[in-house]
XYZ file of C-alpha atoms in Angstrom:
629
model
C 93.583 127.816 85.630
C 95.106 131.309 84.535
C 98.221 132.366 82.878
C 100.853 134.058 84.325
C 103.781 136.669 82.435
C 107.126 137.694 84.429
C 109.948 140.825 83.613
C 112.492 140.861 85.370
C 114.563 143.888 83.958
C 117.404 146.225 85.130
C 117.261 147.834 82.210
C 113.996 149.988 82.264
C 112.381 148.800 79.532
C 108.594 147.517 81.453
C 105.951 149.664 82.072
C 102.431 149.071 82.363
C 101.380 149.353 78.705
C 104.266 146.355 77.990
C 103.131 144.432 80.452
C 99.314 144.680 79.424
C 100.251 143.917 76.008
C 102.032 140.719 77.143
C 99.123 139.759 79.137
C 96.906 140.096 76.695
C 98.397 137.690 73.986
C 97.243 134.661 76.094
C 94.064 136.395 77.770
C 92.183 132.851 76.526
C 93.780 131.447 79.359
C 91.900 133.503 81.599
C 88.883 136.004 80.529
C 87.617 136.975 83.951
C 89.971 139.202 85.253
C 93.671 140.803 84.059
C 96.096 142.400 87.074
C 99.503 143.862 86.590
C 101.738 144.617 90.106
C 105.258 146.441 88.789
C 107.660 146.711 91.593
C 110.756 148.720 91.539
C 113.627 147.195 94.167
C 116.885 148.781 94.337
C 118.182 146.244 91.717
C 116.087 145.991 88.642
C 112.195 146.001 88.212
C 109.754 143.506 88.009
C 106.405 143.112 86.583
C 104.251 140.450 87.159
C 101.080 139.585 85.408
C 97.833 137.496 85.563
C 94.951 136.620 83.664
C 92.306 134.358 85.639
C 90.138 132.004 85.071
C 87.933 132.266 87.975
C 87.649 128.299 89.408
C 87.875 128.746 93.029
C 86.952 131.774 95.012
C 84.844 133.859 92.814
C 84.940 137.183 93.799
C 87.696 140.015 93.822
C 89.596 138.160 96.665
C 90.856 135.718 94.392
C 92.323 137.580 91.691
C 96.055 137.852 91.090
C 99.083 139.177 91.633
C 98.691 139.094 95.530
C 100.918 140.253 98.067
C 101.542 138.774 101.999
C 100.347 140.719 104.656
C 103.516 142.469 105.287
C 104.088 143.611 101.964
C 107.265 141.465 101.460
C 106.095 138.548 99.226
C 104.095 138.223 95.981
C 102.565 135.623 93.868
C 101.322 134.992 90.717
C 99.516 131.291 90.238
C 98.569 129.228 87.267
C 96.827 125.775 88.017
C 95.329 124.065 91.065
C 96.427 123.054 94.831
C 93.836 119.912 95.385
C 94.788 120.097 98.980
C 94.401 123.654 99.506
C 91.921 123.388 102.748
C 94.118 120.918 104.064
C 97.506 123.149 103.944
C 95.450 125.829 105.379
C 93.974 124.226 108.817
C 97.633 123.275 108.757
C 98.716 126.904 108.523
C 96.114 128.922 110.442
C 97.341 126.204 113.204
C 100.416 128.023 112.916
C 99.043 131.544 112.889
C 98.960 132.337 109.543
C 95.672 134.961 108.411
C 93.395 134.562 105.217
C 91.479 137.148 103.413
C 90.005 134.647 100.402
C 89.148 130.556 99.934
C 92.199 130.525 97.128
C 94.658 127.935 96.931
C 97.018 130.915 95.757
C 97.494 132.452 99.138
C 97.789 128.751 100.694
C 100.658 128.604 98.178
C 102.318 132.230 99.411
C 101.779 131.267 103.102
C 102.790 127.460 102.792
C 106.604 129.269 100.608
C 106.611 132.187 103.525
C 106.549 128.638 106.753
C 108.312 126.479 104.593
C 110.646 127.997 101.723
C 110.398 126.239 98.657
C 110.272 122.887 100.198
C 106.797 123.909 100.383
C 106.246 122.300 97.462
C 106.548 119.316 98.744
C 103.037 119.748 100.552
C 101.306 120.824 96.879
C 98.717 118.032 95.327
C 98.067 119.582 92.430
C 99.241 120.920 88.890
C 101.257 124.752 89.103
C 103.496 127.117 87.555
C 103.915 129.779 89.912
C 106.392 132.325 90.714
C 106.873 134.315 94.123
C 108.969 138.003 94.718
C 110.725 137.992 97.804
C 111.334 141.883 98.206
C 113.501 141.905 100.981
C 116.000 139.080 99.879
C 115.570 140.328 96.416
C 115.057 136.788 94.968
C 112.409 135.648 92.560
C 110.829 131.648 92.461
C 109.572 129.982 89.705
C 108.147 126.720 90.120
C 106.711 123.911 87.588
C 104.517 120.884 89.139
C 105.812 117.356 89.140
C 104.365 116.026 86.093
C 104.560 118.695 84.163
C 100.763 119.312 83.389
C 101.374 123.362 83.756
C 103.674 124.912 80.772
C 106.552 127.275 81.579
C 108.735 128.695 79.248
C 111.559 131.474 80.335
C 114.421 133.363 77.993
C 117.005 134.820 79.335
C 119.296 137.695 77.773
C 121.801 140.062 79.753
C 119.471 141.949 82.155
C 116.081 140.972 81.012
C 114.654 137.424 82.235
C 111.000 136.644 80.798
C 108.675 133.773 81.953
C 105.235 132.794 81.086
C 102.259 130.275 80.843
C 103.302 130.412 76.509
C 105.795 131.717 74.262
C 103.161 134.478 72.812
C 103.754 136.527 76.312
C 107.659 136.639 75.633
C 107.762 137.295 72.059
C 106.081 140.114 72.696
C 108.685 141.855 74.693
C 111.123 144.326 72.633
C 114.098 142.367 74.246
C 112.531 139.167 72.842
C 115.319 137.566 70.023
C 113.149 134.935 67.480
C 116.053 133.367 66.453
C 115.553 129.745 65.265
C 117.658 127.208 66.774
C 118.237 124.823 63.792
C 118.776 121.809 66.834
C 115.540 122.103 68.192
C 114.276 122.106 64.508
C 115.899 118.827 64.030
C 114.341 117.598 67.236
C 110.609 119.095 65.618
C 111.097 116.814 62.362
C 112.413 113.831 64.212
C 109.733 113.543 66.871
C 106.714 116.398 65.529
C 107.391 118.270 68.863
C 110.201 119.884 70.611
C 111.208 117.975 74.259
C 111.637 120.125 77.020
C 113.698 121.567 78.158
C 114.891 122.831 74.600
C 112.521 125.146 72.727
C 112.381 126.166 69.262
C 113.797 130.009 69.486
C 117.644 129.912 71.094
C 117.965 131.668 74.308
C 114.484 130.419 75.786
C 113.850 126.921 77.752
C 110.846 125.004 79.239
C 111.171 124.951 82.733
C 111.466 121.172 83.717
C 108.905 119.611 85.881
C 109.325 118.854 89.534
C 111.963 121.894 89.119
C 112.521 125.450 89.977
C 114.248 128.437 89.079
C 115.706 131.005 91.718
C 116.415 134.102 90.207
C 118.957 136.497 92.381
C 117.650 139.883 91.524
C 121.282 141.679 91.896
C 123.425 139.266 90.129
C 120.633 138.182 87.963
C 122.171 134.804 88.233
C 119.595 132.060 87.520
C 119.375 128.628 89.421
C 117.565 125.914 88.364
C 116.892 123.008 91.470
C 115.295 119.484 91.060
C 112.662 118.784 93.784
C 110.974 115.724 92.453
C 112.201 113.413 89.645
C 109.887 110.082 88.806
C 112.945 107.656 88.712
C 113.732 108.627 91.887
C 110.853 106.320 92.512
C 111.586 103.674 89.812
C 114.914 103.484 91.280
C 113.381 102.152 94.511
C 112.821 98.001 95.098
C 110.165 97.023 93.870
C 107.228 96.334 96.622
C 106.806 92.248 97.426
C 103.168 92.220 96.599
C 100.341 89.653 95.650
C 97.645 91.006 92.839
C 94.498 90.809 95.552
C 97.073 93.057 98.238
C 97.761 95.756 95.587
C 94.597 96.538 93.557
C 92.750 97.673 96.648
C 95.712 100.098 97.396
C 95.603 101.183 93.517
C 92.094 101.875 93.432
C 91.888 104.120 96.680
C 94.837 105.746 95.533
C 92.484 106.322 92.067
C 89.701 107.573 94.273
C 91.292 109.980 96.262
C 93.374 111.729 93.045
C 89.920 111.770 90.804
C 87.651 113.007 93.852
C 90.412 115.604 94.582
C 90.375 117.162 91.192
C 85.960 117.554 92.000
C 87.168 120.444 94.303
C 85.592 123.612 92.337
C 83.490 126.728 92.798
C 82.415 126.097 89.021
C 81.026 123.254 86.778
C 83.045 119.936 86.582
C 83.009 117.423 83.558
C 84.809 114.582 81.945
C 86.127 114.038 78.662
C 85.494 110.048 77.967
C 86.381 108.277 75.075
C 85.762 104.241 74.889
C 89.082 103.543 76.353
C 90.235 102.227 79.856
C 91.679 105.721 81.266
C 88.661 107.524 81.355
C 86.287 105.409 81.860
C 88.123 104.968 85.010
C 87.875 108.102 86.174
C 84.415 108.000 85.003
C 83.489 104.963 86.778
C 84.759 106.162 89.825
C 83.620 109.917 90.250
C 79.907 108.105 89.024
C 79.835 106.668 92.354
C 79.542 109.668 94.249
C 78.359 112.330 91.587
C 75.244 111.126 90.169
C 75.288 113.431 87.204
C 78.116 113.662 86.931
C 78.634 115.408 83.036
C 80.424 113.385 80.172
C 81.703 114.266 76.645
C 82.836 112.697 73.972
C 83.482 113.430 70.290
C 82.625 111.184 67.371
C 83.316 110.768 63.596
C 81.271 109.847 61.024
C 82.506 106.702 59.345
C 86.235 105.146 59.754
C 87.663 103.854 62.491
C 87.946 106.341 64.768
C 84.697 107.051 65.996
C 84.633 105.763 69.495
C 81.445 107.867 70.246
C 79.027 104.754 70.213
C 80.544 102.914 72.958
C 81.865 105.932 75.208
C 77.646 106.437 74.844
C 77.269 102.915 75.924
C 79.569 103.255 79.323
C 77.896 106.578 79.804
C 74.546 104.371 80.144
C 76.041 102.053 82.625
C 77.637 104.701 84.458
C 74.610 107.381 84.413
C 76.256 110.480 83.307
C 74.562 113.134 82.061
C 76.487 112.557 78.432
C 76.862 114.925 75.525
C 77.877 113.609 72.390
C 79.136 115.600 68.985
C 79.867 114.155 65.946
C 82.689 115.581 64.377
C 82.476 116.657 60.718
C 85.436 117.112 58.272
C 84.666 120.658 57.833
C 84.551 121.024 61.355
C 88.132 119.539 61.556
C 89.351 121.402 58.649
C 88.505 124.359 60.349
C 91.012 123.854 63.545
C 93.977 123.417 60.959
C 94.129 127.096 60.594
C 94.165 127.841 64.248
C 96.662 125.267 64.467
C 99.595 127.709 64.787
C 98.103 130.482 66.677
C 96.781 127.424 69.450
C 100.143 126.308 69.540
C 102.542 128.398 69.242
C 105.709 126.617 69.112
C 105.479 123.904 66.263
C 103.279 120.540 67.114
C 102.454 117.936 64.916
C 100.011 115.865 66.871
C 97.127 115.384 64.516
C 95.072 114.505 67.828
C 95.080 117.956 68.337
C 91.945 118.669 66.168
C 89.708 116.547 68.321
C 91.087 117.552 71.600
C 90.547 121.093 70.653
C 86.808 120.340 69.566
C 86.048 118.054 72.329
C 87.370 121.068 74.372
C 85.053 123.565 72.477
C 82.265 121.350 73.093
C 82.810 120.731 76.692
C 83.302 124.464 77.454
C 79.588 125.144 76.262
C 78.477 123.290 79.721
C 81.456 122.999 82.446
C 84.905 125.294 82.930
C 86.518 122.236 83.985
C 86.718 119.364 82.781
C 89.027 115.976 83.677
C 90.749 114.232 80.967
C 92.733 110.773 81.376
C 96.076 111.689 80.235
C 99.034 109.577 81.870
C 97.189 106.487 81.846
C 99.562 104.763 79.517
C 102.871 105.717 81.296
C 101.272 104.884 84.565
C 99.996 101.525 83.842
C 101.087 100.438 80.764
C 99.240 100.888 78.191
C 100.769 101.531 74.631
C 101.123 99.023 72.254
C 104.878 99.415 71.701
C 105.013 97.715 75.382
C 103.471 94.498 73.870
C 105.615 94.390 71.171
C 108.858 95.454 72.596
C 110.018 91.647 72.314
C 108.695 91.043 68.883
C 110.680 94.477 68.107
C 113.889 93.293 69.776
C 113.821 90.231 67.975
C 113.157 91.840 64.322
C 116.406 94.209 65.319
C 118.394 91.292 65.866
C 117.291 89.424 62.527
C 117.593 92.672 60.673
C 121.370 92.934 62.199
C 122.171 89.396 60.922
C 120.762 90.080 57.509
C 121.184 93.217 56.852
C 124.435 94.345 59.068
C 126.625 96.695 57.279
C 123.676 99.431 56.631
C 121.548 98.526 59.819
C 124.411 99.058 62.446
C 124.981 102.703 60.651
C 121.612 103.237 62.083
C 121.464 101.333 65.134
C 125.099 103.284 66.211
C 123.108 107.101 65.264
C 120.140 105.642 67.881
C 122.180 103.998 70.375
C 124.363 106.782 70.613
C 126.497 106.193 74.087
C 124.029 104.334 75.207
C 125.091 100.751 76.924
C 124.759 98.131 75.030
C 122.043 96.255 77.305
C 119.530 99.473 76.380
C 120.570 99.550 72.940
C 116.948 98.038 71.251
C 114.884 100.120 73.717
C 116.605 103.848 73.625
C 114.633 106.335 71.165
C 111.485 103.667 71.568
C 109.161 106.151 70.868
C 109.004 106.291 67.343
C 111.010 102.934 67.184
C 108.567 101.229 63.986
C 109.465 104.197 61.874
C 113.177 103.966 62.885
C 112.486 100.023 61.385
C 110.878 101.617 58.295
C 113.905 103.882 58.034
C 116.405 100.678 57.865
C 114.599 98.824 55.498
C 114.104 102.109 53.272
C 117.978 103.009 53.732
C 118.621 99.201 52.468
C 116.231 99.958 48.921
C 117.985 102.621 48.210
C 114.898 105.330 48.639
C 114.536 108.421 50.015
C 114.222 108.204 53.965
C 114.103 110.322 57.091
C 115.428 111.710 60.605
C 119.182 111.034 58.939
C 118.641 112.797 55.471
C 116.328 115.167 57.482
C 119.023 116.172 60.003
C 121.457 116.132 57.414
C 120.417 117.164 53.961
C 116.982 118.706 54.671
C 117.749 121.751 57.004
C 119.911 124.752 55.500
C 121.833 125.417 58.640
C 123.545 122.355 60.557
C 121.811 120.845 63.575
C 124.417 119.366 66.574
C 123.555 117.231 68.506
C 121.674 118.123 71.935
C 120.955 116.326 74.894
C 117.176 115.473 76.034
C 115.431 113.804 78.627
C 115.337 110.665 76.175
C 119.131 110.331 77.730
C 117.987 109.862 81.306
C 117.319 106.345 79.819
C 121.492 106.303 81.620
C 119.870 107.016 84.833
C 117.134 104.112 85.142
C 118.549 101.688 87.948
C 118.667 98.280 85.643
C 119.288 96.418 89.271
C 115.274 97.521 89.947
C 114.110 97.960 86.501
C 113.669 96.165 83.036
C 112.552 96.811 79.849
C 109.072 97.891 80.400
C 109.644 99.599 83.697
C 112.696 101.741 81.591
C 110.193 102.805 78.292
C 107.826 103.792 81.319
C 109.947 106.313 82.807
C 111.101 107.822 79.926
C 107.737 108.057 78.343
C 106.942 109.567 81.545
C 109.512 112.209 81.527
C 109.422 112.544 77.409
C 106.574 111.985 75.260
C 103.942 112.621 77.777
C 105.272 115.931 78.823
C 106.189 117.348 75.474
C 103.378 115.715 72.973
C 100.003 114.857 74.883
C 100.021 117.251 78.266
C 101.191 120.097 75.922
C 98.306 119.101 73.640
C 95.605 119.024 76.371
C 97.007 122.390 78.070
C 97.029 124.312 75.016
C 93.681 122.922 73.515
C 91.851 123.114 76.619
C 92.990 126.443 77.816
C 92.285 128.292 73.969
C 88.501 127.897 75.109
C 89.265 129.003 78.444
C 88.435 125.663 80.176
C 90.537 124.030 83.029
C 91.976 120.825 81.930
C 92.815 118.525 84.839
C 94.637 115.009 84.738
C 93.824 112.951 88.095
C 96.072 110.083 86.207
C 98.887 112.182 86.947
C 98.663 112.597 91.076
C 101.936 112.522 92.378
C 101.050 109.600 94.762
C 99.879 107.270 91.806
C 102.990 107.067 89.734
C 105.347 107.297 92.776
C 103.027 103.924 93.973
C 103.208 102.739 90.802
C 106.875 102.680 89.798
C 107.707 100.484 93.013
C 104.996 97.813 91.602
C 107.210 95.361 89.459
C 106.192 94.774 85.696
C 105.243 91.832 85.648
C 101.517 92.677 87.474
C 101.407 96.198 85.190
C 101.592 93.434 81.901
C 100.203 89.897 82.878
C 98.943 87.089 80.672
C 99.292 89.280 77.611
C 97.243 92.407 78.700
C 98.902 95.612 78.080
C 97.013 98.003 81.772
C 96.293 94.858 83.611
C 95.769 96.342 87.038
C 94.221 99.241 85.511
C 91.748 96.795 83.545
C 90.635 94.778 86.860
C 89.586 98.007 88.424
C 87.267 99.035 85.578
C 86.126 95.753 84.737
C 84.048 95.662 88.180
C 82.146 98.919 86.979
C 81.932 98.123 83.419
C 81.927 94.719 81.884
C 85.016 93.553 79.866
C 82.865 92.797 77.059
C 82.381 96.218 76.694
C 85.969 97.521 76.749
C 87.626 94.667 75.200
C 87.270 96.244 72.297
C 90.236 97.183 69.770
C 91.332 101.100 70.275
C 92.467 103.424 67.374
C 93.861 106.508 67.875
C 93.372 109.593 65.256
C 94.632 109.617 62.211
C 94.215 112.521 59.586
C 93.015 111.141 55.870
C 96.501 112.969 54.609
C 95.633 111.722 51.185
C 92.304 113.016 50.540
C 92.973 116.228 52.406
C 96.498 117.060 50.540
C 94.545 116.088 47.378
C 91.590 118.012 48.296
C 90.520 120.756 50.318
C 94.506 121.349 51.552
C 95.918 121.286 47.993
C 96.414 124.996 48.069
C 98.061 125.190 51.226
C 100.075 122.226 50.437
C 101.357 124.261 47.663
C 101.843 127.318 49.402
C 104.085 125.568 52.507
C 105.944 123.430 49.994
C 106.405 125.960 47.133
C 110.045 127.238 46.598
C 109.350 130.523 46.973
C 108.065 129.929 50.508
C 111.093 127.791 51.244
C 113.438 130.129 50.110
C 112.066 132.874 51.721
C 112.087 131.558 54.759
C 115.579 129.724 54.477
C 115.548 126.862 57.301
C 114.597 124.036 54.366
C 116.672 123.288 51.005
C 113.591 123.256 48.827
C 115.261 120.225 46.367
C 114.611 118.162 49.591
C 111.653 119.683 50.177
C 109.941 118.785 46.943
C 111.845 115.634 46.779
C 109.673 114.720 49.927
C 106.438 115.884 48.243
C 107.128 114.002 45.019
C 107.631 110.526 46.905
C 104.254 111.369 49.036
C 102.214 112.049 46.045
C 104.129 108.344 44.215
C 104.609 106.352 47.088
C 101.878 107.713 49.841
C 102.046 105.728 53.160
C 102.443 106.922 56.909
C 106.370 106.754 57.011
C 106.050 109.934 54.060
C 102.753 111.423 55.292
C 104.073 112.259 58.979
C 106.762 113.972 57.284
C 104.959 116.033 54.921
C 102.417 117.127 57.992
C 105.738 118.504 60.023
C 107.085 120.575 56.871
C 103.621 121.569 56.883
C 103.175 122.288 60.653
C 106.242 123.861 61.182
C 105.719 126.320 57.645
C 102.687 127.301 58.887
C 103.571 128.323 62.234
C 106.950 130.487 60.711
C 104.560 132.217 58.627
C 102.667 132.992 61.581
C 105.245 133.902 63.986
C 108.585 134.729 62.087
């Protein structure tokens, strides 16, 4: 786990001292060892950068940027090839010479035998980039799921990539220019889906994709080599329940014993859920201390630290516990904007960054559980998509001159068949948004999008329209919120939570939920087997249930919530007056401050979760322009 910085500049301006400044602004993401290459071609010059977290192959042979034997190739690697000693039997077969036990050179000799269909061989989670001198072409590649950031601007003769948008700011050619859409897109959702990004003229490089970068033209391609509804877009397999679960759970095995391989200390983040105690349960089998961690909070209802301690017992990890105090969660908020450093309003980012603290005290990797809920089902939403549907429908027939105004805003072109499903994430506030409309109060995305922001916001396109491209001949409701949370909230929300928490202790976060091989399985195996007899992660649930008893997990799950109320009123009063003060506002000029403080006045009347998300991404996103604007 590293990060990586690319210039690509015909225009002189990269030297050493540039790129070592670059390098340095995400130097959390690996402390061990910094190394610059700048290579002048007959077109333009090009700098690469990388800052390592040593994880496999210790010593000097591993570090980065590193060049092919002939001198015609180099690479600069962030993340993990689980198959790496596989690939290489493979290659030495072929010929091929090693001087280290990296993955990274697997990666430059697998791209120098196989082009960039070499990705194709790669288990694993990347962003990596390869120089091909002599063709005078540049790669950029982003793993399938998207568990490795990559962010790239482009203006005239100057294209910038890295592992996070502190890198690219810092170049002189950098433009911080606010793009008012991708603001919108920030106060509708509380992040910013890929591939759009919150300055103009910089993107997110989409998973499974990659950029080729022609060095004379500096014309920029970007290819698809994987897409997940590729997959759901297959028939779905004729399968019995007692056929399939012994296929899932090897498939389980192989992805959680893969992401073991390490020259360093391995852990587990487990909570009291399903997800990781699956991975828990089945790396416990083979690893018999296998090192567990799990934050808890005093009081409330999210404290899941007394039953992740239980499964612990039945598993036999060696488990580490830390309860979780509100100073110690007060004190992330500040870091908040430097940790993430394009706007994110995921509360659940203060635990996962002091789980993360905590972990890194014992392991430098550790395996979380993301994906579960795309993969197998698990969100709640799923359970209640009918109940949803059938509130829409009432609401229509009761209330159906001022409903439809909102139903045609979600539904946009959508067909009418997806209309009650498109947008679902988020869909009960888009409920609490009709109903609010209808009183006659204050409410949301609309108003936001509309009267909130100074400058207009158009409309963009996102990866919440592939919802177009799910096959409804092979899929139905549940299978279509699956792919799109795949390819949506996952990416943009929780993997860019884990990646940025995780690495801003300098510990590799790693997501054996998210093999390649398990969702590509999984979207051929119909719905009615991932949500049977009224269990949201049925398959999922049979697996773990032979480890740990269903007594034990049965148990209701809440996710985190911040006490908005008693923070705002107490030790974030300041702050709250600071962000929402119209001298900020108008100093900073993206927010009309009467809408601003109209929003503040209803949260401090009429408090409740519909106004409190709000107020936390005014909040967010001020604090973050004050840091970074």
């Amino acid at each position: 786990m590293c990060g990586i910085v690319g210039v690509l500049s015909s225009e002189g301006l990269l030297d050493e001292g540039l790129m070592s400044d670059m390098l340095q602004t995400i130097s959390h993401r690996g402390p061990d060892y910094q190394g610059i290459e700048l290579m002048d071609l007959s077109s333009c010059r090009v700098g690469f950068g990388h800052s390592r977290l040593s994880i496999l192959d210790l010593s000097v042979n591993g570090h980065q940027p590193k060049t092919s034997e002939d001198n015609r190739y180099v690479i600069i690697h962030n993340g993990e090839i689980y198959n790496y000693k596989e690939i290489k039997k493979t290659l030495i077969n072929k010929g091929y010479g090693f001087s280290s036990n990296s993955d990274t050179e697997v990666i430059l000799n697998a791209f120098i035998e196989w082009g960039p269909d070499c990705v194709q061989q790669f288990i694993g989670m990347f962003a990596f980039s390869i120089l091909d001198k002599q063709e005078q072409q540049v790669y950029v590649f982003r793993d399938r799921a998207g568990v490795k950031p990559l962010y790239y601007y482009r203006r005239q003769n100057v294209l910038l990539f890295s592992s996070e948008l502190k890198a690219i700011a810092k170049h002189p050619n950098f433009n911080k220019d606010v793009s008012s859409e991708s603001l919108s897109l920030f106060l509708k959702y509380g992040y910013i889906p890929e591939p759009h990004c919150i300055y103009r003229k910089t993107q997110k490089l989409k998973p499974g994709h990659y950029l080729q970068v022609n060095l004379t033209s500096m014309a920029v391609s970007e290819n698809k080599y994987w897409d997940v509804l590729d997959y759901y877009n297959l028939p779905k397999k004729s399968c019995r329940e007692e056929d399939i679960l012994p296929e899932i759970e090897s498939l389980l095995k192989s992805a959680c014993e893969y992401r073991m391989v390490s020259d360093v200390p391995v852990g587990v983040f487990l909570s009291s859920g399903y997800d990781s105690t699956a991975v828990a349960a089945l790396l416990s089998q083979r690893n018999h201390h296998l090192k567990t961690f799990t934050i808890g909070f005093e009081g409330g209802a999210f404290n899941e630290a007394p039953i992740a301690k239980q499964i612990a017992g039945i598993l036999g990890t060696d488990h580490t516990e830390y309860y979780c105090t509100e100073k110690d969660a007060l004190t992330i908020i500040p870091l908040l904007s430097t940790i993430y450093d394009e706007p994110f309003a995921d509360s659940s980012a203060i635990p996962t960054t002091l789980v993360s603290q905590i972990a890194r005290q014992h392991v430098t990797v550790s395996l979380s559980a993301d994906g579960g809920d795309e993969v197998f089902g698990g969100y709640p939403k799923y359970n209640n998509r009918l109940w949803m549907e059938r509130l829409l429908f009432n609401c229509r027939h009761i209330l159906k001159a001022p409903l439809d105004g909102v139903i045609r805003v979600l539904s946009d072109s959508a067909p009418q068949k997806l209309l009650n499903i498109r947008d679902i994430v988020g869909l009960n506030n888009e409920i609490e948004i009709a109903r609010r409309r209808v009183a006659g109060v204050y409410m949301s995305d609309l108003i936001l999008k509309e009267l909130l922001l100074n400058e207009p916001a158009g409309a963009i396109s996102t990866r919440f329209d592939d919802f177009n491209l799910v096959d409804p001949v092979f899929n139905d409701i549940l299978d279509m919120m699956l792919a799109i949370d795949y390819k949506t909230y996952m990416v943009d929300d929780i993997l860019h939570k884990v990646d940025r928490a995780t690495m801003s202790v300098s510990l590799e976060g790693r997501e054996p939920l998210l093999d390649h091989r398990l969702i590509e399985f999984m979207a051929q195996v119909p719905s009615k087997l991932k949500f049977k007899n009224g269990q949201l992660k049925y398959l999922l649930k049979k697996i773990v249930h032979q480890y740990v008893p269903a007594e034990i997990m049965n148990r209701p799950k809440k996710g985190f919530g911040i006490p908005f109320d008693a923070w705002f009123n107490g030790p974030l009063s300041d702050q709250l007056a600071h962000y929402f003060s119209e001298s900020f506002n108008k100093k900073l000029g993206f927010f009309k401050f009467e809408q601003v403080d109209m929003l503040l006045n209803e949260f401090r009347t009429h408090s409740n979760s519909f106004t409190q998300q709000r107020v936390w991404n005014i909040f967010i996103f001020n604090q973050w322009a004050e840091k970074w604007l």
